[in-house]
mmCIF file of C-alpha atoms in Angstrom:
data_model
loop_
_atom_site.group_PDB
_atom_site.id
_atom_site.type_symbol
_atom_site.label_atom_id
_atom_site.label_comp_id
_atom_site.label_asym_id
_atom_site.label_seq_id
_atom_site.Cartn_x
_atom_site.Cartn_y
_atom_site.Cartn_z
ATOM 1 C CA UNK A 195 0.000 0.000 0.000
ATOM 2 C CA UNK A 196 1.598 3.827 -1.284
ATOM 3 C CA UNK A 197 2.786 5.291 1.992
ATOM 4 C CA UNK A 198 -0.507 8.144 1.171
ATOM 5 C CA UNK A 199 -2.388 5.600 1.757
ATOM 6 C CA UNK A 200 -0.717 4.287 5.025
ATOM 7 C CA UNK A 201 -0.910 7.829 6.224
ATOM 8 C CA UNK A 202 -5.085 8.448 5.554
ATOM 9 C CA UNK A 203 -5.162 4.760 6.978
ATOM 10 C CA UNK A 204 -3.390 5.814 10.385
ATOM 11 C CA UNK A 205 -5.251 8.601 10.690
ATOM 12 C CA UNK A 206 -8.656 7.720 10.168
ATOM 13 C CA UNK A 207 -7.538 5.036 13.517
ATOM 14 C CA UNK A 208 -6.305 7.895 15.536
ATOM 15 C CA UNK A 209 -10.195 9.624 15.028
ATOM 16 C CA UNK A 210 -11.864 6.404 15.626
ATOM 17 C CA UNK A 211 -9.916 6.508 18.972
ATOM 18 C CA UNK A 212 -10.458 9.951 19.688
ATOM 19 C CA UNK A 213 -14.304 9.831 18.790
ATOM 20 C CA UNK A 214 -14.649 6.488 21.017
ATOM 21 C CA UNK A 215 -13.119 8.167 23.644
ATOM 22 C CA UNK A 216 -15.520 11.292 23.124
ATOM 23 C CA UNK A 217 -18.325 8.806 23.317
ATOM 24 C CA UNK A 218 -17.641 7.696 26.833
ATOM 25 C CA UNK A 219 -16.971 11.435 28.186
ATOM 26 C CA UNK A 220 -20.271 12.192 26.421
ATOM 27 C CA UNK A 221 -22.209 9.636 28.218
ATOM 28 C CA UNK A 222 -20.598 9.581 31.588
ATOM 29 C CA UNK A 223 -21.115 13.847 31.279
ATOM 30 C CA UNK A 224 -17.194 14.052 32.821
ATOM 31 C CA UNK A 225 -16.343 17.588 31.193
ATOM 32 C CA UNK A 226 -17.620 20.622 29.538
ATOM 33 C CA UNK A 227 -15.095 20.170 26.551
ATOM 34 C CA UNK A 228 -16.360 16.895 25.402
ATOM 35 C CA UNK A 229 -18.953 17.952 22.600
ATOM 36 C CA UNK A 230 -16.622 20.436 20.974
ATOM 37 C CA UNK A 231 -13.659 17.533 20.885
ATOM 38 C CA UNK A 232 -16.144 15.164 19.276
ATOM 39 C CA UNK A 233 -17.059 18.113 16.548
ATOM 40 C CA UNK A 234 -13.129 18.726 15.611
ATOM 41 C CA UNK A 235 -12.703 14.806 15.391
ATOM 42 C CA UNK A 236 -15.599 15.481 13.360
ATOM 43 C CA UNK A 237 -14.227 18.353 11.342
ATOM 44 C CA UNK A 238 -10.824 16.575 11.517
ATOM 45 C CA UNK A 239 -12.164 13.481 9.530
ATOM 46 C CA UNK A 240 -14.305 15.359 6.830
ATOM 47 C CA UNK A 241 -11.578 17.181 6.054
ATOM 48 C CA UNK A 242 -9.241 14.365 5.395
ATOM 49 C CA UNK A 243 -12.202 12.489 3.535
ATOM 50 C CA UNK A 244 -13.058 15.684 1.095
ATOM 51 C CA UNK A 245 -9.828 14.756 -1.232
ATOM 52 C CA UNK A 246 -10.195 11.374 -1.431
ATOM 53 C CA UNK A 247 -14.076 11.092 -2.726
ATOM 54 C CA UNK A 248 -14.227 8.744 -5.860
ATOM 55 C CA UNK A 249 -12.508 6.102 -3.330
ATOM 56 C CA UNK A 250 -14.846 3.642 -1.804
ATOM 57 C CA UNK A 251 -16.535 4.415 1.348
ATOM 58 C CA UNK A 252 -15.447 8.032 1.198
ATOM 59 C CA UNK A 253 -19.330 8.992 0.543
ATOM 60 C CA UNK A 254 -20.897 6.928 3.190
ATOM 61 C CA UNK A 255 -18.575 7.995 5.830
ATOM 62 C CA UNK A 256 -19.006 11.920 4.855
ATOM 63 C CA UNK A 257 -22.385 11.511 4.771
ATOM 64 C CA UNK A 258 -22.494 9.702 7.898
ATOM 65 C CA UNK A 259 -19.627 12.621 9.501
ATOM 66 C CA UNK A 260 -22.400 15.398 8.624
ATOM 67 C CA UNK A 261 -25.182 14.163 9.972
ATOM 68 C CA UNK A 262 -23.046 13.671 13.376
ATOM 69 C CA UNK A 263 -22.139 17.569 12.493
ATOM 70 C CA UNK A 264 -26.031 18.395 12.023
ATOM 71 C CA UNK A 265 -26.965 16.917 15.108
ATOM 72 C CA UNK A 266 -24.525 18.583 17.645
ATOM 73 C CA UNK A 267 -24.329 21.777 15.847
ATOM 74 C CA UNK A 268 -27.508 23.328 18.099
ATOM 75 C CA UNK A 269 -25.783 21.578 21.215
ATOM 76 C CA UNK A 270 -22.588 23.267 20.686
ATOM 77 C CA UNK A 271 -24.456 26.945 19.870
ATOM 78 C CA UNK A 272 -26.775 26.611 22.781
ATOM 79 C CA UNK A 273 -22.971 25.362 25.276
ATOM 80 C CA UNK A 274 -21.363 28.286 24.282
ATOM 81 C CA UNK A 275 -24.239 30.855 24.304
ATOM 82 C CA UNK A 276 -24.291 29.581 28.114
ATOM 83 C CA UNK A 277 -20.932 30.000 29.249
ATOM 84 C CA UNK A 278 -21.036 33.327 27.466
ATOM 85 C CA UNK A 279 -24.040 34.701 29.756
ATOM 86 C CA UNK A 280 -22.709 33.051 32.861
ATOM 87 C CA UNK A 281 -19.159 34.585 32.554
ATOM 88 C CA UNK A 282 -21.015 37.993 31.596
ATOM 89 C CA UNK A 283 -22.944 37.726 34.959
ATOM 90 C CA UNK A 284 -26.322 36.470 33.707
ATOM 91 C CA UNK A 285 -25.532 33.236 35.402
ATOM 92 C CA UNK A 286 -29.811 32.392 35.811
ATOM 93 C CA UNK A 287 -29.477 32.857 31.940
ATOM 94 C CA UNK A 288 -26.841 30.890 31.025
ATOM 95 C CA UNK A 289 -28.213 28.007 33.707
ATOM 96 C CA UNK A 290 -30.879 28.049 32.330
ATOM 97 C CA UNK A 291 -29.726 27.316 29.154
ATOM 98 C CA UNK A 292 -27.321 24.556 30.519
ATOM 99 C CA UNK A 293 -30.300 22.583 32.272
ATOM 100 C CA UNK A 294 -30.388 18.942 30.678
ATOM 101 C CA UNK A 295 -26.901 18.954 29.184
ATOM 102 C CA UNK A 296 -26.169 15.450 30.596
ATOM 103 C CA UNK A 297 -29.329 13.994 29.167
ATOM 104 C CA UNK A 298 -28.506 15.502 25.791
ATOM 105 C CA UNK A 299 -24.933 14.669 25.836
ATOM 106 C CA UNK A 300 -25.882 11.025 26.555
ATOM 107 C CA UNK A 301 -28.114 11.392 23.592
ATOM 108 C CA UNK A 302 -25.226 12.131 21.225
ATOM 109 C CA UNK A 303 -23.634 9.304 22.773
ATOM 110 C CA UNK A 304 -26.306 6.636 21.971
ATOM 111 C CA UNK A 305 -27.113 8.759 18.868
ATOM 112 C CA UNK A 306 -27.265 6.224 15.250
ATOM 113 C CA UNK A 307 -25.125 9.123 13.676
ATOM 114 C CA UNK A 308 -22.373 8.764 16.255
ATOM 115 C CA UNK A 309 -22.896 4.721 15.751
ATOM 116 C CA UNK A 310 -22.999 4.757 11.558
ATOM 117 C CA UNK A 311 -19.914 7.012 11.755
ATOM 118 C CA UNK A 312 -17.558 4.970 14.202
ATOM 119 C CA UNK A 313 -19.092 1.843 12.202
ATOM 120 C CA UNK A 314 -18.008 3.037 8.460
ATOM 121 C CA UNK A 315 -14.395 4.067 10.559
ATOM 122 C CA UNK A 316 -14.469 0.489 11.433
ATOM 123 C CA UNK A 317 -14.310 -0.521 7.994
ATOM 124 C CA UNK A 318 -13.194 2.442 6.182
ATOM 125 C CA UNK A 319 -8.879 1.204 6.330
ATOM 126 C CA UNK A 320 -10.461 -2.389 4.189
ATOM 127 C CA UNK A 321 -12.019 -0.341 1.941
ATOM 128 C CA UNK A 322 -8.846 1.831 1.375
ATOM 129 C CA UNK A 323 -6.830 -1.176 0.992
ATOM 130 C CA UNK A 324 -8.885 -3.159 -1.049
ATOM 131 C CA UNK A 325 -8.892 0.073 -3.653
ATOM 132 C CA UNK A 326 -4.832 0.248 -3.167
ATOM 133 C CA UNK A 327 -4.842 -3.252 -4.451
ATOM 134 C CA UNK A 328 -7.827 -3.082 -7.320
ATOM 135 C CA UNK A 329 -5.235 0.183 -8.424
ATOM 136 C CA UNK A 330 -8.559 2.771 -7.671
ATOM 137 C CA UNK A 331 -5.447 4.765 -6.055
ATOM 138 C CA UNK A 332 -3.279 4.727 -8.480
ATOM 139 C CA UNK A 333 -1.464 8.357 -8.503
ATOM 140 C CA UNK A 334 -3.620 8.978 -5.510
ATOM 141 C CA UNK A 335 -1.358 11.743 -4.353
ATOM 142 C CA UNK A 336 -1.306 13.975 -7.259
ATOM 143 C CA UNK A 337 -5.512 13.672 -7.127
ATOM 144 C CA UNK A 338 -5.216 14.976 -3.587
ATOM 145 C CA UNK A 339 -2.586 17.611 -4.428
ATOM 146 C CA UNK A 340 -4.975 18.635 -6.909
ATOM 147 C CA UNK A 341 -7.963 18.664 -5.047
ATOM 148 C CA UNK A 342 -6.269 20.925 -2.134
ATOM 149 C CA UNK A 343 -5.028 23.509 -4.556
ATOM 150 C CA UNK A 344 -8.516 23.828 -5.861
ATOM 151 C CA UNK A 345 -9.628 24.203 -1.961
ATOM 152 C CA UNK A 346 -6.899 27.286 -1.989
ATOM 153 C CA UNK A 347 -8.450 28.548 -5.095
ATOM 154 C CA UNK A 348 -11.634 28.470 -4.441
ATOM 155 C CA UNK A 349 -10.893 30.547 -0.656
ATOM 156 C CA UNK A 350 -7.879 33.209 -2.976
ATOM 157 C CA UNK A 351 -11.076 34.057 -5.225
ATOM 158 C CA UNK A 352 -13.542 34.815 -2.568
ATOM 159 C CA UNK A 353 -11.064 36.336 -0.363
ATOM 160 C CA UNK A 354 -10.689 38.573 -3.507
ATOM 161 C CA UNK A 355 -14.449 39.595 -3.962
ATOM 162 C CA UNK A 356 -15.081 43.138 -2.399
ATOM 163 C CA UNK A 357 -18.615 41.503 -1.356
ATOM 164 C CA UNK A 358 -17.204 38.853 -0.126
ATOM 165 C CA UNK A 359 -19.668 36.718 2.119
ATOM 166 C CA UNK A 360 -18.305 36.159 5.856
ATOM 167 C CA UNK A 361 -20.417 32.795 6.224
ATOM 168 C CA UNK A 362 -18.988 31.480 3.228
ATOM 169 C CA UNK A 363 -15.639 32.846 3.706
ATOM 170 C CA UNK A 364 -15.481 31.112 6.907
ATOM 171 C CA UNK A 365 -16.544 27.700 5.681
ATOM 172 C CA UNK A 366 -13.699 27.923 3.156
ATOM 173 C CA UNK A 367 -11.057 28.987 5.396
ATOM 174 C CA UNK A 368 -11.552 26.111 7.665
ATOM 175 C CA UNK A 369 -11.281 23.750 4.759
ATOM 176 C CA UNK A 370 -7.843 24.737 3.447
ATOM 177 C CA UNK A 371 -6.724 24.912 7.410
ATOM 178 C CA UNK A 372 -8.053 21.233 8.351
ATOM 179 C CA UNK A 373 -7.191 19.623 4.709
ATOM 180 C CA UNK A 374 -3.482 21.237 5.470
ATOM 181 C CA UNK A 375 -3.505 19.572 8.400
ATOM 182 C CA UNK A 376 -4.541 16.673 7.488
ATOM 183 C CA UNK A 377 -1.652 16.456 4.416
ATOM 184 C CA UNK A 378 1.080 18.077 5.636
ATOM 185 C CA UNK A 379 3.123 16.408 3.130
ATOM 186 C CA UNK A 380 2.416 18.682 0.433
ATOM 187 C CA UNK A 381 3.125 21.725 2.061
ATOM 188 C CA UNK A 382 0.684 24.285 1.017
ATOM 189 C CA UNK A 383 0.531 26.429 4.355
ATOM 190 C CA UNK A 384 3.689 27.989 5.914
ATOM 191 C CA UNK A 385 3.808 28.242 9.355
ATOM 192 C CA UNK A 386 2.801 32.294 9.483
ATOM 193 C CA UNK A 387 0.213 31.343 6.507
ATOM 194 C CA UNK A 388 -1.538 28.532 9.029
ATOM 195 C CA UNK A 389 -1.805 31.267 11.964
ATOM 196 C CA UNK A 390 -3.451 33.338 9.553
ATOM 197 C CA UNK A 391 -5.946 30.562 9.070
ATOM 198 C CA UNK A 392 -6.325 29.970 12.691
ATOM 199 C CA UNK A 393 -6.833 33.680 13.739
ATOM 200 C CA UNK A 394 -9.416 34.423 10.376
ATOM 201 C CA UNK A 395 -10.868 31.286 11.933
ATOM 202 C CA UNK A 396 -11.443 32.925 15.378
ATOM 203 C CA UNK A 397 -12.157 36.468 14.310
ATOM 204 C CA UNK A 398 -15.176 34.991 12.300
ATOM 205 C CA UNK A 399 -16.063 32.547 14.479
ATOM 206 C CA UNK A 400 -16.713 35.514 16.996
ATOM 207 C CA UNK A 401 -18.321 37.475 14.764
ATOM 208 C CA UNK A 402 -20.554 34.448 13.844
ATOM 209 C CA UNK A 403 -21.388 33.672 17.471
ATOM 210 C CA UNK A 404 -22.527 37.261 18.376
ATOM 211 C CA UNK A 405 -24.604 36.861 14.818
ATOM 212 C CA UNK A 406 -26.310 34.143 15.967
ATOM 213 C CA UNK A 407 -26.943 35.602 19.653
ATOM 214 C CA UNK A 408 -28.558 38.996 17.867
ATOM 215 C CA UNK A 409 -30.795 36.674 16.122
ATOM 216 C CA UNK A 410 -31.566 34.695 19.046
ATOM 217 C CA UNK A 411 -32.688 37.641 21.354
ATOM 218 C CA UNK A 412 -35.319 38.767 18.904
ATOM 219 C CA UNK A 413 -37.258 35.589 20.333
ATOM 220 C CA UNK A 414 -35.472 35.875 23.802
ATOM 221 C CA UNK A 415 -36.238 38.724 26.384
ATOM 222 C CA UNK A 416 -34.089 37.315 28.729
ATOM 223 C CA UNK A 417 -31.057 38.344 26.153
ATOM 224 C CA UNK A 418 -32.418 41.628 25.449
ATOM 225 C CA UNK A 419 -29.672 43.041 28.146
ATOM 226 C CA UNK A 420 -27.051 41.731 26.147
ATOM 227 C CA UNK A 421 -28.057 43.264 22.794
ATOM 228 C CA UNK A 422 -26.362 46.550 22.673
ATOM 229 C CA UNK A 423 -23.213 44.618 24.069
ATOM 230 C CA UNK A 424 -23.501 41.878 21.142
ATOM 231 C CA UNK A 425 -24.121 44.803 18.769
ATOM 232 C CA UNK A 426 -21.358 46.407 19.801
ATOM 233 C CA UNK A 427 -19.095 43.365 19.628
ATOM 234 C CA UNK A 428 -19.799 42.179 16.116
ATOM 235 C CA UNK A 429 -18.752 45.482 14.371
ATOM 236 C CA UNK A 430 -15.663 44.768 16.555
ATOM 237 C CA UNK A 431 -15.258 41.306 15.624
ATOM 238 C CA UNK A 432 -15.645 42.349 11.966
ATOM 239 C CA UNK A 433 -13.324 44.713 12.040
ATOM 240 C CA UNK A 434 -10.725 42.490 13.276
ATOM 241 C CA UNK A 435 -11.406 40.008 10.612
ATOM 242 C CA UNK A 436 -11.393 42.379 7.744
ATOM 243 C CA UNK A 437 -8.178 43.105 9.403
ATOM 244 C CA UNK A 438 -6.946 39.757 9.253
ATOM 245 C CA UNK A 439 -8.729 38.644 5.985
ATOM 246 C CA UNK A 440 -6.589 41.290 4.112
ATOM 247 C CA UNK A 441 -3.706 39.882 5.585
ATOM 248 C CA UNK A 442 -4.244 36.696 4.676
ATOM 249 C CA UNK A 443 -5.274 37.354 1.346
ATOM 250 C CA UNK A 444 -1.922 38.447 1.047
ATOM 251 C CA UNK A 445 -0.235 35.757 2.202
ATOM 252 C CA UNK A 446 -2.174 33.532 0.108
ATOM 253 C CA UNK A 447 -1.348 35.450 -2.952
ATOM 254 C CA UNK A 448 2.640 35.567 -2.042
ATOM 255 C CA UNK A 449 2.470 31.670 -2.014
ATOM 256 C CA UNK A 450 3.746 29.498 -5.160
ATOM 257 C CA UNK A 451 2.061 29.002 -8.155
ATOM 258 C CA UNK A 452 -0.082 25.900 -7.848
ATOM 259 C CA UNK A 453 0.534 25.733 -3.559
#
Protein backbone atom coordinates (compact mmCIF):
# COMPACT_ATOMS: atom_id res chain seq x y z
CA UNK A 1 0.00 0.00 0.00
CA UNK A 2 1.60 3.83 -1.28
CA UNK A 3 2.79 5.29 1.99
CA UNK A 4 -0.51 8.14 1.17
CA UNK A 5 -2.39 5.60 1.76
CA UNK A 6 -0.72 4.29 5.02
CA UNK A 7 -0.91 7.83 6.22
CA UNK A 8 -5.09 8.45 5.55
CA UNK A 9 -5.16 4.76 6.98
CA UNK A 10 -3.39 5.81 10.39
CA UNK A 11 -5.25 8.60 10.69
CA UNK A 12 -8.66 7.72 10.17
CA UNK A 13 -7.54 5.04 13.52
CA UNK A 14 -6.31 7.90 15.54
CA UNK A 15 -10.20 9.62 15.03
CA UNK A 16 -11.86 6.40 15.63
CA UNK A 17 -9.92 6.51 18.97
CA UNK A 18 -10.46 9.95 19.69
CA UNK A 19 -14.30 9.83 18.79
CA UNK A 20 -14.65 6.49 21.02
CA UNK A 21 -13.12 8.17 23.64
CA UNK A 22 -15.52 11.29 23.12
CA UNK A 23 -18.32 8.81 23.32
CA UNK A 24 -17.64 7.70 26.83
CA UNK A 25 -16.97 11.43 28.19
CA UNK A 26 -20.27 12.19 26.42
CA UNK A 27 -22.21 9.64 28.22
CA UNK A 28 -20.60 9.58 31.59
CA UNK A 29 -21.12 13.85 31.28
CA UNK A 30 -17.19 14.05 32.82
CA UNK A 31 -16.34 17.59 31.19
CA UNK A 32 -17.62 20.62 29.54
CA UNK A 33 -15.09 20.17 26.55
CA UNK A 34 -16.36 16.89 25.40
CA UNK A 35 -18.95 17.95 22.60
CA UNK A 36 -16.62 20.44 20.97
CA UNK A 37 -13.66 17.53 20.89
CA UNK A 38 -16.14 15.16 19.28
CA UNK A 39 -17.06 18.11 16.55
CA UNK A 40 -13.13 18.73 15.61
CA UNK A 41 -12.70 14.81 15.39
CA UNK A 42 -15.60 15.48 13.36
CA UNK A 43 -14.23 18.35 11.34
CA UNK A 44 -10.82 16.57 11.52
CA UNK A 45 -12.16 13.48 9.53
CA UNK A 46 -14.31 15.36 6.83
CA UNK A 47 -11.58 17.18 6.05
CA UNK A 48 -9.24 14.36 5.39
CA UNK A 49 -12.20 12.49 3.54
CA UNK A 50 -13.06 15.68 1.10
CA UNK A 51 -9.83 14.76 -1.23
CA UNK A 52 -10.19 11.37 -1.43
CA UNK A 53 -14.08 11.09 -2.73
CA UNK A 54 -14.23 8.74 -5.86
CA UNK A 55 -12.51 6.10 -3.33
CA UNK A 56 -14.85 3.64 -1.80
CA UNK A 57 -16.53 4.42 1.35
CA UNK A 58 -15.45 8.03 1.20
CA UNK A 59 -19.33 8.99 0.54
CA UNK A 60 -20.90 6.93 3.19
CA UNK A 61 -18.58 8.00 5.83
CA UNK A 62 -19.01 11.92 4.85
CA UNK A 63 -22.39 11.51 4.77
CA UNK A 64 -22.49 9.70 7.90
CA UNK A 65 -19.63 12.62 9.50
CA UNK A 66 -22.40 15.40 8.62
CA UNK A 67 -25.18 14.16 9.97
CA UNK A 68 -23.05 13.67 13.38
CA UNK A 69 -22.14 17.57 12.49
CA UNK A 70 -26.03 18.39 12.02
CA UNK A 71 -26.97 16.92 15.11
CA UNK A 72 -24.53 18.58 17.64
CA UNK A 73 -24.33 21.78 15.85
CA UNK A 74 -27.51 23.33 18.10
CA UNK A 75 -25.78 21.58 21.21
CA UNK A 76 -22.59 23.27 20.69
CA UNK A 77 -24.46 26.95 19.87
CA UNK A 78 -26.78 26.61 22.78
CA UNK A 79 -22.97 25.36 25.28
CA UNK A 80 -21.36 28.29 24.28
CA UNK A 81 -24.24 30.85 24.30
CA UNK A 82 -24.29 29.58 28.11
CA UNK A 83 -20.93 30.00 29.25
CA UNK A 84 -21.04 33.33 27.47
CA UNK A 85 -24.04 34.70 29.76
CA UNK A 86 -22.71 33.05 32.86
CA UNK A 87 -19.16 34.58 32.55
CA UNK A 88 -21.02 37.99 31.60
CA UNK A 89 -22.94 37.73 34.96
CA UNK A 90 -26.32 36.47 33.71
CA UNK A 91 -25.53 33.24 35.40
CA UNK A 92 -29.81 32.39 35.81
CA UNK A 93 -29.48 32.86 31.94
CA UNK A 94 -26.84 30.89 31.02
CA UNK A 95 -28.21 28.01 33.71
CA UNK A 96 -30.88 28.05 32.33
CA UNK A 97 -29.73 27.32 29.15
CA UNK A 98 -27.32 24.56 30.52
CA UNK A 99 -30.30 22.58 32.27
CA UNK A 100 -30.39 18.94 30.68
CA UNK A 101 -26.90 18.95 29.18
CA UNK A 102 -26.17 15.45 30.60
CA UNK A 103 -29.33 13.99 29.17
CA UNK A 104 -28.51 15.50 25.79
CA UNK A 105 -24.93 14.67 25.84
CA UNK A 106 -25.88 11.02 26.55
CA UNK A 107 -28.11 11.39 23.59
CA UNK A 108 -25.23 12.13 21.23
CA UNK A 109 -23.63 9.30 22.77
CA UNK A 110 -26.31 6.64 21.97
CA UNK A 111 -27.11 8.76 18.87
CA UNK A 112 -27.26 6.22 15.25
CA UNK A 113 -25.13 9.12 13.68
CA UNK A 114 -22.37 8.76 16.25
CA UNK A 115 -22.90 4.72 15.75
CA UNK A 116 -23.00 4.76 11.56
CA UNK A 117 -19.91 7.01 11.75
CA UNK A 118 -17.56 4.97 14.20
CA UNK A 119 -19.09 1.84 12.20
CA UNK A 120 -18.01 3.04 8.46
CA UNK A 121 -14.40 4.07 10.56
CA UNK A 122 -14.47 0.49 11.43
CA UNK A 123 -14.31 -0.52 7.99
CA UNK A 124 -13.19 2.44 6.18
CA UNK A 125 -8.88 1.20 6.33
CA UNK A 126 -10.46 -2.39 4.19
CA UNK A 127 -12.02 -0.34 1.94
CA UNK A 128 -8.85 1.83 1.38
CA UNK A 129 -6.83 -1.18 0.99
CA UNK A 130 -8.89 -3.16 -1.05
CA UNK A 131 -8.89 0.07 -3.65
CA UNK A 132 -4.83 0.25 -3.17
CA UNK A 133 -4.84 -3.25 -4.45
CA UNK A 134 -7.83 -3.08 -7.32
CA UNK A 135 -5.23 0.18 -8.42
CA UNK A 136 -8.56 2.77 -7.67
CA UNK A 137 -5.45 4.77 -6.05
CA UNK A 138 -3.28 4.73 -8.48
CA UNK A 139 -1.46 8.36 -8.50
CA UNK A 140 -3.62 8.98 -5.51
CA UNK A 141 -1.36 11.74 -4.35
CA UNK A 142 -1.31 13.97 -7.26
CA UNK A 143 -5.51 13.67 -7.13
CA UNK A 144 -5.22 14.98 -3.59
CA UNK A 145 -2.59 17.61 -4.43
CA UNK A 146 -4.97 18.64 -6.91
CA UNK A 147 -7.96 18.66 -5.05
CA UNK A 148 -6.27 20.92 -2.13
CA UNK A 149 -5.03 23.51 -4.56
CA UNK A 150 -8.52 23.83 -5.86
CA UNK A 151 -9.63 24.20 -1.96
CA UNK A 152 -6.90 27.29 -1.99
CA UNK A 153 -8.45 28.55 -5.10
CA UNK A 154 -11.63 28.47 -4.44
CA UNK A 155 -10.89 30.55 -0.66
CA UNK A 156 -7.88 33.21 -2.98
CA UNK A 157 -11.08 34.06 -5.23
CA UNK A 158 -13.54 34.81 -2.57
CA UNK A 159 -11.06 36.34 -0.36
CA UNK A 160 -10.69 38.57 -3.51
CA UNK A 161 -14.45 39.60 -3.96
CA UNK A 162 -15.08 43.14 -2.40
CA UNK A 163 -18.62 41.50 -1.36
CA UNK A 164 -17.20 38.85 -0.13
CA UNK A 165 -19.67 36.72 2.12
CA UNK A 166 -18.31 36.16 5.86
CA UNK A 167 -20.42 32.80 6.22
CA UNK A 168 -18.99 31.48 3.23
CA UNK A 169 -15.64 32.85 3.71
CA UNK A 170 -15.48 31.11 6.91
CA UNK A 171 -16.54 27.70 5.68
CA UNK A 172 -13.70 27.92 3.16
CA UNK A 173 -11.06 28.99 5.40
CA UNK A 174 -11.55 26.11 7.66
CA UNK A 175 -11.28 23.75 4.76
CA UNK A 176 -7.84 24.74 3.45
CA UNK A 177 -6.72 24.91 7.41
CA UNK A 178 -8.05 21.23 8.35
CA UNK A 179 -7.19 19.62 4.71
CA UNK A 180 -3.48 21.24 5.47
CA UNK A 181 -3.51 19.57 8.40
CA UNK A 182 -4.54 16.67 7.49
CA UNK A 183 -1.65 16.46 4.42
CA UNK A 184 1.08 18.08 5.64
CA UNK A 185 3.12 16.41 3.13
CA UNK A 186 2.42 18.68 0.43
CA UNK A 187 3.12 21.72 2.06
CA UNK A 188 0.68 24.29 1.02
CA UNK A 189 0.53 26.43 4.36
CA UNK A 190 3.69 27.99 5.91
CA UNK A 191 3.81 28.24 9.36
CA UNK A 192 2.80 32.29 9.48
CA UNK A 193 0.21 31.34 6.51
CA UNK A 194 -1.54 28.53 9.03
CA UNK A 195 -1.81 31.27 11.96
CA UNK A 196 -3.45 33.34 9.55
CA UNK A 197 -5.95 30.56 9.07
CA UNK A 198 -6.33 29.97 12.69
CA UNK A 199 -6.83 33.68 13.74
CA UNK A 200 -9.42 34.42 10.38
CA UNK A 201 -10.87 31.29 11.93
CA UNK A 202 -11.44 32.93 15.38
CA UNK A 203 -12.16 36.47 14.31
CA UNK A 204 -15.18 34.99 12.30
CA UNK A 205 -16.06 32.55 14.48
CA UNK A 206 -16.71 35.51 17.00
CA UNK A 207 -18.32 37.48 14.76
CA UNK A 208 -20.55 34.45 13.84
CA UNK A 209 -21.39 33.67 17.47
CA UNK A 210 -22.53 37.26 18.38
CA UNK A 211 -24.60 36.86 14.82
CA UNK A 212 -26.31 34.14 15.97
CA UNK A 213 -26.94 35.60 19.65
CA UNK A 214 -28.56 39.00 17.87
CA UNK A 215 -30.80 36.67 16.12
CA UNK A 216 -31.57 34.69 19.05
CA UNK A 217 -32.69 37.64 21.35
CA UNK A 218 -35.32 38.77 18.90
CA UNK A 219 -37.26 35.59 20.33
CA UNK A 220 -35.47 35.87 23.80
CA UNK A 221 -36.24 38.72 26.38
CA UNK A 222 -34.09 37.32 28.73
CA UNK A 223 -31.06 38.34 26.15
CA UNK A 224 -32.42 41.63 25.45
CA UNK A 225 -29.67 43.04 28.15
CA UNK A 226 -27.05 41.73 26.15
CA UNK A 227 -28.06 43.26 22.79
CA UNK A 228 -26.36 46.55 22.67
CA UNK A 229 -23.21 44.62 24.07
CA UNK A 230 -23.50 41.88 21.14
CA UNK A 231 -24.12 44.80 18.77
CA UNK A 232 -21.36 46.41 19.80
CA UNK A 233 -19.10 43.37 19.63
CA UNK A 234 -19.80 42.18 16.12
CA UNK A 235 -18.75 45.48 14.37
CA UNK A 236 -15.66 44.77 16.56
CA UNK A 237 -15.26 41.31 15.62
CA UNK A 238 -15.65 42.35 11.97
CA UNK A 239 -13.32 44.71 12.04
CA UNK A 240 -10.72 42.49 13.28
CA UNK A 241 -11.41 40.01 10.61
CA UNK A 242 -11.39 42.38 7.74
CA UNK A 243 -8.18 43.10 9.40
CA UNK A 244 -6.95 39.76 9.25
CA UNK A 245 -8.73 38.64 5.98
CA UNK A 246 -6.59 41.29 4.11
CA UNK A 247 -3.71 39.88 5.58
CA UNK A 248 -4.24 36.70 4.68
CA UNK A 249 -5.27 37.35 1.35
CA UNK A 250 -1.92 38.45 1.05
CA UNK A 251 -0.23 35.76 2.20
CA UNK A 252 -2.17 33.53 0.11
CA UNK A 253 -1.35 35.45 -2.95
CA UNK A 254 2.64 35.57 -2.04
CA UNK A 255 2.47 31.67 -2.01
CA UNK A 256 3.75 29.50 -5.16
CA UNK A 257 2.06 29.00 -8.16
CA UNK A 258 -0.08 25.90 -7.85
CA UNK A 259 0.53 25.73 -3.56
Amino acid sequence: MSAMLDSVVAQILALQVRLLACRERLAADTDSEALHDLRIAVRRLRSLLRPLRGLPGVEQLEAAASALGALTTPLRDQEVLAAQLIASGYTEAGQRRMQGRGSAYASVARSQQLARVLAIADAFPLFLRAAGREGLAKALGKRVDKRLVKQWHKLQHALQDPNHDRHRLRLLIKRARYGDEAYPQFQHASQKLQRLLKKAQADLGDWHDRLQWLLQARDHADLAPCQAVWQQQLQEAEQRADVTLAALAKAIARRQPGK
